[in-house]
mmCIF file of N, CA and C in Angstrom:
data_model
loop_
_atom_site.group_PDB
_atom_site.id
_atom_site.type_symbol
_atom_site.label_atom_id
_atom_site.label_comp_id
_atom_site.label_asym_id
_atom_site.label_seq_id
_atom_site.Cartn_x
_atom_site.Cartn_y
_atom_site.Cartn_z
ATOM 1 N N LEU E 1 0.671 -1.086 -0.108
ATOM 2 C CA LEU E 1 -0.192 0.234 -0.060
ATOM 3 C C LEU E 1 0.902 1.212 -0.410
ATOM 4 N N ASP E 2 1.998 1.045 0.644
ATOM 5 C CA ASP E 2 3.154 2.469 0.252
ATOM 6 C C ASP E 2 3.814 2.807 -0.580
ATOM 7 N N GLN E 3 4.003 1.675 -1.091
ATOM 8 C CA GLN E 3 4.255 1.382 -2.315
ATOM 9 C C GLN E 3 3.568 2.283 -3.584
ATOM 10 N N PHE E 4 2.094 2.186 -3.172
ATOM 11 C CA PHE E 4 1.402 2.251 -4.576
ATOM 12 C C PHE E 4 0.685 4.519 -4.044
ATOM 13 N N GLU E 5 1.426 4.763 -2.463
ATOM 14 C CA GLU E 5 0.636 5.836 -2.374
ATOM 15 C C GLU E 5 -0.797 5.677 -1.612
ATOM 16 N N LEU E 6 -1.533 4.478 -1.402
ATOM 17 C CA LEU E 6 -3.142 4.596 -1.005
ATOM 18 C C LEU E 6 -2.848 3.893 1.019
ATOM 19 N N ARG E 7 -2.228 3.491 1.188
ATOM 20 C CA ARG E 7 -2.181 3.248 3.083
ATOM 21 C C ARG E 7 -3.452 4.743 3.125
ATOM 22 N N ASP E 8 -3.456 6.040 2.563
ATOM 23 C CA ASP E 8 -4.723 6.990 3.455
ATOM 24 C C ASP E 8 -5.599 6.785 2.445
ATOM 25 N N LEU E 9 -5.937 5.863 1.982
ATOM 26 C CA LEU E 9 -7.791 5.390 1.397
ATOM 27 C C LEU E 9 -8.413 4.847 2.012
ATOM 28 N N PHE E 10 -6.804 4.102 3.557
ATOM 29 C CA PHE E 10 -8.113 3.290 3.815
ATOM 30 C C PHE E 10 -8.474 3.681 5.258
ATOM 31 N N HIS E 11 -9.242 3.262 6.099
ATOM 32 C CA HIS E 11 -9.374 2.877 7.165
ATOM 33 C C HIS E 11 -9.023 2.185 8.257
ATOM 34 N N TYR E 12 -8.727 0.688 7.526
ATOM 35 C CA TYR E 12 -8.450 -0.233 8.457
ATOM 36 C C TYR E 12 -7.774 -1.607 7.684
ATOM 37 N N VAL E 13 -6.127 -1.565 7.702
ATOM 38 C CA VAL E 13 -5.857 -2.384 6.715
ATOM 39 C C VAL E 13 -4.692 -3.661 7.623
ATOM 40 N N GLU E 14 -4.977 -4.811 7.319
ATOM 41 C CA GLU E 14 -4.457 -5.641 7.400
ATOM 42 C C GLU E 14 -4.042 -6.680 6.435
ATOM 43 N N ILE E 15 -3.089 -7.524 6.418
ATOM 44 C CA ILE E 15 -2.393 -8.144 5.403
ATOM 45 C C ILE E 15 -2.019 -9.321 6.517
ATOM 46 N N PHE E 16 -2.852 -10.674 5.508
ATOM 47 C CA PHE E 16 -2.927 -12.136 6.399
ATOM 48 C C PHE E 16 -2.746 -13.115 5.449
ATOM 49 N N PRO E 17 -2.062 -13.827 5.386
ATOM 50 C CA PRO E 17 -1.848 -14.961 4.824
ATOM 51 C C PRO E 17 -2.623 -16.462 4.978
ATOM 52 N N GLY E 18 -2.744 -17.144 4.408
ATOM 53 C CA GLY E 18 -3.548 -18.146 4.985
ATOM 54 C C GLY E 18 -5.018 -18.141 4.922
ATOM 55 N N ASN E 19 -5.675 -17.938 5.719
ATOM 56 C CA ASN E 19 -7.399 -19.011 5.346
ATOM 57 C C ASN E 19 -7.746 -17.507 5.636
ATOM 58 N N LYS E 20 -8.708 -16.916 4.392
ATOM 59 C CA LYS E 20 -9.574 -15.346 3.860
ATOM 60 C C LYS E 20 -10.682 -15.448 4.747
ATOM 61 N N LYS E 21 -10.596 -16.694 4.749
ATOM 62 C CA LYS E 21 -12.423 -16.552 5.788
ATOM 63 C C LYS E 21 -11.926 -16.177 7.183
ATOM 64 N N GLN E 22 -11.036 -16.728 7.839
ATOM 65 C CA GLN E 22 -10.665 -16.018 8.596
ATOM 66 C C GLN E 22 -10.563 -15.375 9.159
ATOM 67 N N HIS E 23 -9.626 -14.314 8.333
ATOM 68 C CA HIS E 23 -9.143 -13.002 7.722
ATOM 69 C C HIS E 23 -10.032 -12.188 7.946
ATOM 70 N N PHE E 24 -11.150 -12.363 7.366
ATOM 71 C CA PHE E 24 -12.329 -11.016 7.535
ATOM 72 C C PHE E 24 -12.531 -11.085 8.521
ATOM 73 N N ARG E 25 -12.609 -12.630 9.474
ATOM 74 C CA ARG E 25 -13.881 -12.732 10.726
ATOM 75 C C ARG E 25 -13.327 -11.781 11.665
ATOM 76 N N ASN E 26 -11.344 -12.073 11.046
ATOM 77 C CA ASN E 26 -10.861 -10.960 12.104
ATOM 78 C C ASN E 26 -11.072 -10.104 12.018
ATOM 79 N N LEU E 27 -10.720 -9.097 10.420
ATOM 80 C CA LEU E 27 -10.977 -7.624 10.275
ATOM 81 C C LEU E 27 -12.915 -7.180 10.639
ATOM 82 N N LYS E 28 -13.713 -8.050 10.448
ATOM 83 C CA LYS E 28 -15.028 -8.007 10.600
ATOM 84 C C LYS E 28 -15.018 -7.359 12.665
ATOM 85 N N GLU E 29 -14.543 -8.552 13.711
ATOM 86 C CA GLU E 29 -14.381 -8.831 15.139
ATOM 87 C C GLU E 29 -12.813 -7.113 14.966
ATOM 88 N N GLN E 30 -12.387 -6.921 14.626
ATOM 89 C CA GLN E 30 -11.802 -6.059 15.198
ATOM 90 C C GLN E 30 -11.612 -4.756 15.134
ATOM 91 N N SER E 31 -12.544 -4.502 13.655
ATOM 92 C CA SER E 31 -12.518 -3.044 12.836
ATOM 93 C C SER E 31 -14.509 -2.782 13.656
ATOM 94 N N GLY E 32 -15.342 -3.888 13.471
ATOM 95 C CA GLY E 32 -16.355 -3.312 13.650
ATOM 96 C C GLY E 32 -17.106 -3.074 12.795
ATOM 97 N N LEU E 33 -16.504 -3.106 11.041
ATOM 98 C CA LEU E 33 -17.038 -3.421 10.170
ATOM 99 C C LEU E 33 -17.981 -4.367 10.062
ATOM 100 N N ASN E 34 -19.401 -4.490 8.799
ATOM 101 C CA ASN E 34 -19.868 -5.622 8.707
ATOM 102 C C ASN E 34 -19.303 -5.864 7.235
ATOM 103 N N TYR E 35 -19.723 -7.045 7.049
ATOM 104 C CA TYR E 35 -18.755 -7.739 5.105
ATOM 105 C C TYR E 35 -19.442 -6.578 4.378
ATOM 106 N N HIS E 36 -20.451 -6.438 4.241
ATOM 107 C CA HIS E 36 -20.786 -5.865 3.323
ATOM 108 C C HIS E 36 -20.290 -4.683 3.064
ATOM 109 N N ASP E 37 -19.699 -3.878 4.363
ATOM 110 C CA ASP E 37 -18.840 -2.632 4.106
ATOM 111 C C ASP E 37 -17.524 -2.916 3.565
ATOM 112 N N MET E 38 -16.825 -4.230 3.620
ATOM 113 C CA MET E 38 -15.361 -3.946 2.639
ATOM 114 C C MET E 38 -15.864 -4.707 1.825
ATOM 115 N N LEU E 39 -14.999 -4.617 0.661
ATOM 116 C CA LEU E 39 -14.217 -4.134 -0.260
ATOM 117 C C LEU E 39 -12.751 -5.108 -0.664
ATOM 118 N N PHE E 40 -12.772 -6.257 -0.812
ATOM 119 C CA PHE E 40 -11.265 -7.285 -1.203
ATOM 120 C C PHE E 40 -10.304 -7.298 -2.430
ATOM 121 N N PHE E 41 -9.912 -7.145 -2.077
ATOM 122 C CA PHE E 41 -8.585 -7.109 -3.921
ATOM 123 C C PHE E 41 -7.802 -8.202 -3.574
ATOM 124 N N ASP E 42 -7.984 -9.287 -4.255
ATOM 125 C CA ASP E 42 -7.266 -10.549 -3.875
ATOM 126 C C ASP E 42 -6.062 -10.791 -5.517
ATOM 127 N N ASP E 43 -5.161 -10.999 -5.003
ATOM 128 C CA ASP E 43 -4.312 -11.093 -6.458
ATOM 129 C C ASP E 43 -3.865 -12.740 -6.464
ATOM 130 N N ALA E 44 -4.165 -13.414 -6.053
ATOM 131 C CA ALA E 44 -4.211 -14.969 -6.053
ATOM 132 C C ALA E 44 -4.378 -15.664 -7.062
ATOM 133 N N ARG E 45 -3.577 -15.829 -7.476
ATOM 134 C CA ARG E 45 -3.148 -16.967 -8.816
ATOM 135 C C ARG E 45 -4.007 -18.365 -9.244
ATOM 136 N N ASP E 46 -3.928 -18.907 -7.840
ATOM 137 C CA ASP E 46 -4.639 -20.023 -8.029
ATOM 138 C C ASP E 46 -5.558 -20.191 -7.921
ATOM 139 N N GLY E 47 -6.237 -21.155 -8.719
ATOM 140 C CA GLY E 47 -7.934 -21.781 -8.784
ATOM 141 C C GLY E 47 -8.196 -20.192 -9.732
ATOM 142 N N LYS E 48 -9.567 -20.168 -10.333
ATOM 143 C CA LYS E 48 -10.295 -19.555 -11.017
ATOM 144 C C LYS E 48 -10.574 -18.491 -10.297
ATOM 145 N N TYR E 49 -10.616 -17.931 -9.123
ATOM 146 C CA TYR E 49 -10.467 -16.845 -8.720
ATOM 147 C C TYR E 49 -10.002 -16.527 -7.112
ATOM 148 N N GLY E 50 -9.216 -17.427 -7.465
ATOM 149 C CA GLY E 50 -8.394 -16.961 -6.424
ATOM 150 C C GLY E 50 -9.469 -17.554 -4.807
ATOM 151 N N ASN E 51 -9.006 -16.117 -3.770
ATOM 152 C CA ASN E 51 -10.053 -16.550 -2.913
ATOM 153 C C ASN E 51 -10.829 -16.063 -2.703
ATOM 154 N N CYS E 52 -11.351 -15.616 -3.847
ATOM 155 C CA CYS E 52 -12.844 -14.408 -3.821
ATOM 156 C C CYS E 52 -14.070 -15.350 -3.713
ATOM 157 N N GLU E 53 -13.954 -16.147 -3.704
ATOM 158 C CA GLU E 53 -15.245 -17.106 -3.710
ATOM 159 C C GLU E 53 -15.394 -17.747 -2.510
ATOM 160 N N PRO E 54 -15.138 -17.525 -1.371
ATOM 161 C CA PRO E 54 -14.550 -17.983 0.008
ATOM 162 C C PRO E 54 -15.172 -16.780 0.685
ATOM 163 N N VAL E 55 -14.657 -15.724 0.169
ATOM 164 C CA VAL E 55 -14.922 -14.351 0.965
ATOM 165 C C VAL E 55 -16.373 -13.248 0.876
ATOM 166 N N SER E 56 -16.339 -14.209 -1.020
ATOM 167 C CA SER E 56 -17.356 -12.641 -1.215
ATOM 168 C C SER E 56 -18.595 -13.716 -0.547
ATOM 169 N N SER E 57 -19.001 -15.324 -0.133
ATOM 170 C CA SER E 57 -19.551 -15.748 0.691
ATOM 171 C C SER E 57 -20.050 -15.346 2.271
ATOM 172 N N LEU E 58 -19.428 -14.705 2.395
ATOM 173 C CA LEU E 58 -18.917 -13.827 3.544
ATOM 174 C C LEU E 58 -20.056 -12.713 3.664
ATOM 175 N N GLY E 59 -20.592 -12.198 2.864
ATOM 176 C CA GLY E 59 -21.295 -11.137 1.813
ATOM 177 C C GLY E 59 -20.238 -9.634 1.320
ATOM 178 N N VAL E 60 -18.773 -10.397 1.820
ATOM 179 C CA VAL E 60 -17.697 -8.922 0.718
ATOM 180 C C VAL E 60 -17.459 -8.912 -0.154
ATOM 181 N N LEU E 61 -17.834 -7.968 -1.240
ATOM 182 C CA LEU E 61 -17.579 -7.243 -2.630
ATOM 183 C C LEU E 61 -15.803 -8.265 -2.657
ATOM 184 N N SER E 62 -15.947 -8.543 -3.526
ATOM 185 C CA SER E 62 -14.214 -9.540 -3.668
ATOM 186 C C SER E 62 -13.903 -9.213 -4.875
ATOM 187 N N VAL E 63 -12.691 -8.502 -5.300
ATOM 188 C CA VAL E 63 -11.906 -8.465 -6.452
ATOM 189 C C VAL E 63 -10.801 -8.808 -7.041
ATOM 190 N N HIS E 64 -10.868 -10.500 -7.539
ATOM 191 C CA HIS E 64 -10.477 -10.641 -8.275
ATOM 192 C C HIS E 64 -9.132 -10.229 -9.325
ATOM 193 N N CYS E 65 -7.788 -9.488 -8.956
ATOM 194 C CA CYS E 65 -7.010 -8.873 -9.432
ATOM 195 C C CYS E 65 -5.850 -9.422 -10.213
ATOM 196 N N PRO E 66 -5.302 -10.962 -10.410
ATOM 197 C CA PRO E 66 -4.552 -12.008 -10.238
ATOM 198 C C PRO E 66 -2.954 -11.467 -10.836
ATOM 199 N N SER E 67 -2.929 -9.747 -11.682
ATOM 200 C CA SER E 67 -1.899 -9.682 -11.876
ATOM 201 C C SER E 67 -2.381 -7.709 -11.291
ATOM 202 N N GLY E 68 -2.834 -7.980 -9.974
ATOM 203 C CA GLY E 68 -1.914 -6.478 -9.129
ATOM 204 C C GLY E 68 -3.273 -5.740 -9.395
ATOM 205 N N ILE E 69 -3.209 -4.901 -8.579
ATOM 206 C CA ILE E 69 -4.443 -3.621 -9.183
ATOM 207 C C ILE E 69 -3.242 -1.972 -9.682
ATOM 208 N N TYR E 70 -1.950 -2.670 -10.667
ATOM 209 C CA TYR E 70 -1.933 -1.316 -11.414
ATOM 210 C C TYR E 70 -2.484 -0.801 -11.986
ATOM 211 N N GLU E 71 -3.639 -0.778 -13.020
ATOM 212 C CA GLU E 71 -4.169 -0.171 -13.622
ATOM 213 C C GLU E 71 -5.052 0.569 -12.566
ATOM 214 N N GLU E 72 -5.330 1.769 -13.096
ATOM 215 C CA GLU E 72 -6.293 2.943 -11.891
ATOM 216 C C GLU E 72 -7.954 1.749 -12.496
ATOM 217 N N LYS E 73 -7.474 1.790 -13.971
ATOM 218 C CA LYS E 73 -9.599 1.147 -14.143
ATOM 219 C C LYS E 73 -9.930 -0.483 -13.207
ATOM 220 N N ILE E 74 -8.834 -0.613 -12.549
ATOM 221 C CA ILE E 74 -9.028 -1.969 -11.774
ATOM 222 C C ILE E 74 -9.967 -0.828 -10.784
ATOM 223 N N TRP E 75 -9.151 0.241 -10.266
ATOM 224 C CA TRP E 75 -9.552 0.144 -9.073
ATOM 225 C C TRP E 75 -10.799 1.012 -8.787
ATOM 226 N N SER E 76 -11.116 1.956 -9.802
ATOM 227 C CA SER E 76 -12.689 2.522 -10.793
ATOM 228 C C SER E 76 -13.589 2.244 -10.976
ATOM 229 N N ASN E 77 -13.173 0.669 -11.560
ATOM 230 C CA ASN E 77 -15.082 -0.533 -12.108
ATOM 231 C C ASN E 77 -14.527 -1.045 -10.099
ATOM 232 N N ALA E 78 -13.878 -1.426 -9.929
ATOM 233 C CA ALA E 78 -14.574 -1.838 -8.944
ATOM 234 C C ALA E 78 -15.177 -0.675 -7.623
ATOM 235 N N LEU E 79 -15.045 0.448 -7.636
ATOM 236 C CA LEU E 79 -15.021 1.170 -6.791
ATOM 237 C C LEU E 79 -16.785 1.416 -7.384
ATOM 238 N N GLU E 80 -16.305 1.038 -9.048
ATOM 239 C CA GLU E 80 -18.679 1.408 -9.272
ATOM 240 C C GLU E 80 -18.587 0.712 -9.682
ATOM 241 N N HIS E 81 -18.661 -0.965 -9.129
ATOM 242 C CA HIS E 81 -19.730 -2.385 -8.616
ATOM 243 C C HIS E 81 -19.546 -1.637 -7.613
ATOM 244 N N TYR E 82 -18.835 -1.691 -5.928
ATOM 245 C CA TYR E 82 -19.376 -1.448 -4.762
ATOM 246 C C TYR E 82 -20.297 -0.235 -4.859
ATOM 247 N N LYS E 83 -19.934 0.629 -5.080
ATOM 248 C CA LYS E 83 -21.625 1.738 -5.063
ATOM 249 C C LYS E 83 -22.851 0.847 -6.056
ATOM 250 N N THR E 84 -23.201 0.779 -6.265
ATOM 251 C CA THR E 84 -23.787 -0.211 -7.322
ATOM 252 C C THR E 84 -24.330 -1.495 -5.961
ATOM 253 N N TRP E 85 -23.338 -2.525 -6.198
ATOM 254 C CA TRP E 85 -23.444 -3.605 -5.019
ATOM 255 C C TRP E 85 -23.965 -3.322 -3.694
ATOM 256 N N SER E 86 -23.038 -2.565 -2.630
ATOM 257 C CA SER E 86 -23.317 -1.678 -2.456
ATOM 258 C C SER E 86 -25.389 -1.633 -2.052
ATOM 259 N N LEU E 87 -25.850 -1.550 -2.657
ATOM 260 C CA LEU E 87 -27.136 -0.704 -2.721
ATOM 261 C C LEU E 87 -28.332 -2.669 -2.334
ATOM 262 N N HIS E 88 -27.651 -3.610 -2.769
ATOM 263 C CA HIS E 88 -28.302 -4.688 -2.359
ATOM 264 C C HIS E 88 -27.456 -5.857 -1.501
ATOM 265 N N LYS E 89 -26.568 -5.468 -1.213
ATOM 266 C CA LYS E 89 -25.537 -6.159 -0.318
ATOM 267 C C LYS E 89 -26.154 -7.786 -0.334
ATOM 268 N N THR E 90 -25.570 -8.174 -1.732
ATOM 269 C CA THR E 90 -25.885 -9.751 -2.150
ATOM 270 C C THR E 90 -24.540 -9.885 -2.263
ATOM 271 N N PRO E 91 -24.265 -11.029 -2.281
ATOM 272 C CA PRO E 91 -22.637 -11.130 -2.332
ATOM 273 C C PRO E 91 -22.425 -11.435 -3.718
ATOM 274 N N ASN E 92 -20.752 -10.835 -4.408
ATOM 275 C CA ASN E 92 -20.349 -11.120 -5.651
ATOM 276 C C ASN E 92 -19.208 -11.132 -5.417
ATOM 277 N N THR E 93 -18.915 -11.729 -6.618
ATOM 278 C CA THR E 93 -16.539 -10.887 -6.754
ATOM 279 C C THR E 93 -17.126 -10.802 -8.705
ATOM 280 N N ILE E 94 -15.684 -9.774 -8.600
ATOM 281 C CA ILE E 94 -15.908 -9.351 -9.565
ATOM 282 C C ILE E 94 -14.929 -9.394 -10.403
#
């Protein structure tokens, strides 16, 4: 986040290797945020959607970006989807 000057855009940051469902349970407990208020960017290259499916099953909008978020369109597309998605609160992966 520091390398891309993104840290100031977030209220709560946690980098967590391993089980992502547990990771988001921890985030929810420690931050007090609901899952539907979270946005997950996953650069995992394993599996069809990396960790997005298990995380989205919790109610978190998940963005699979196996090449990272180097392009602004990935970030802006995710925020646009989040704006629409947040009205319906349906777990989803983009």
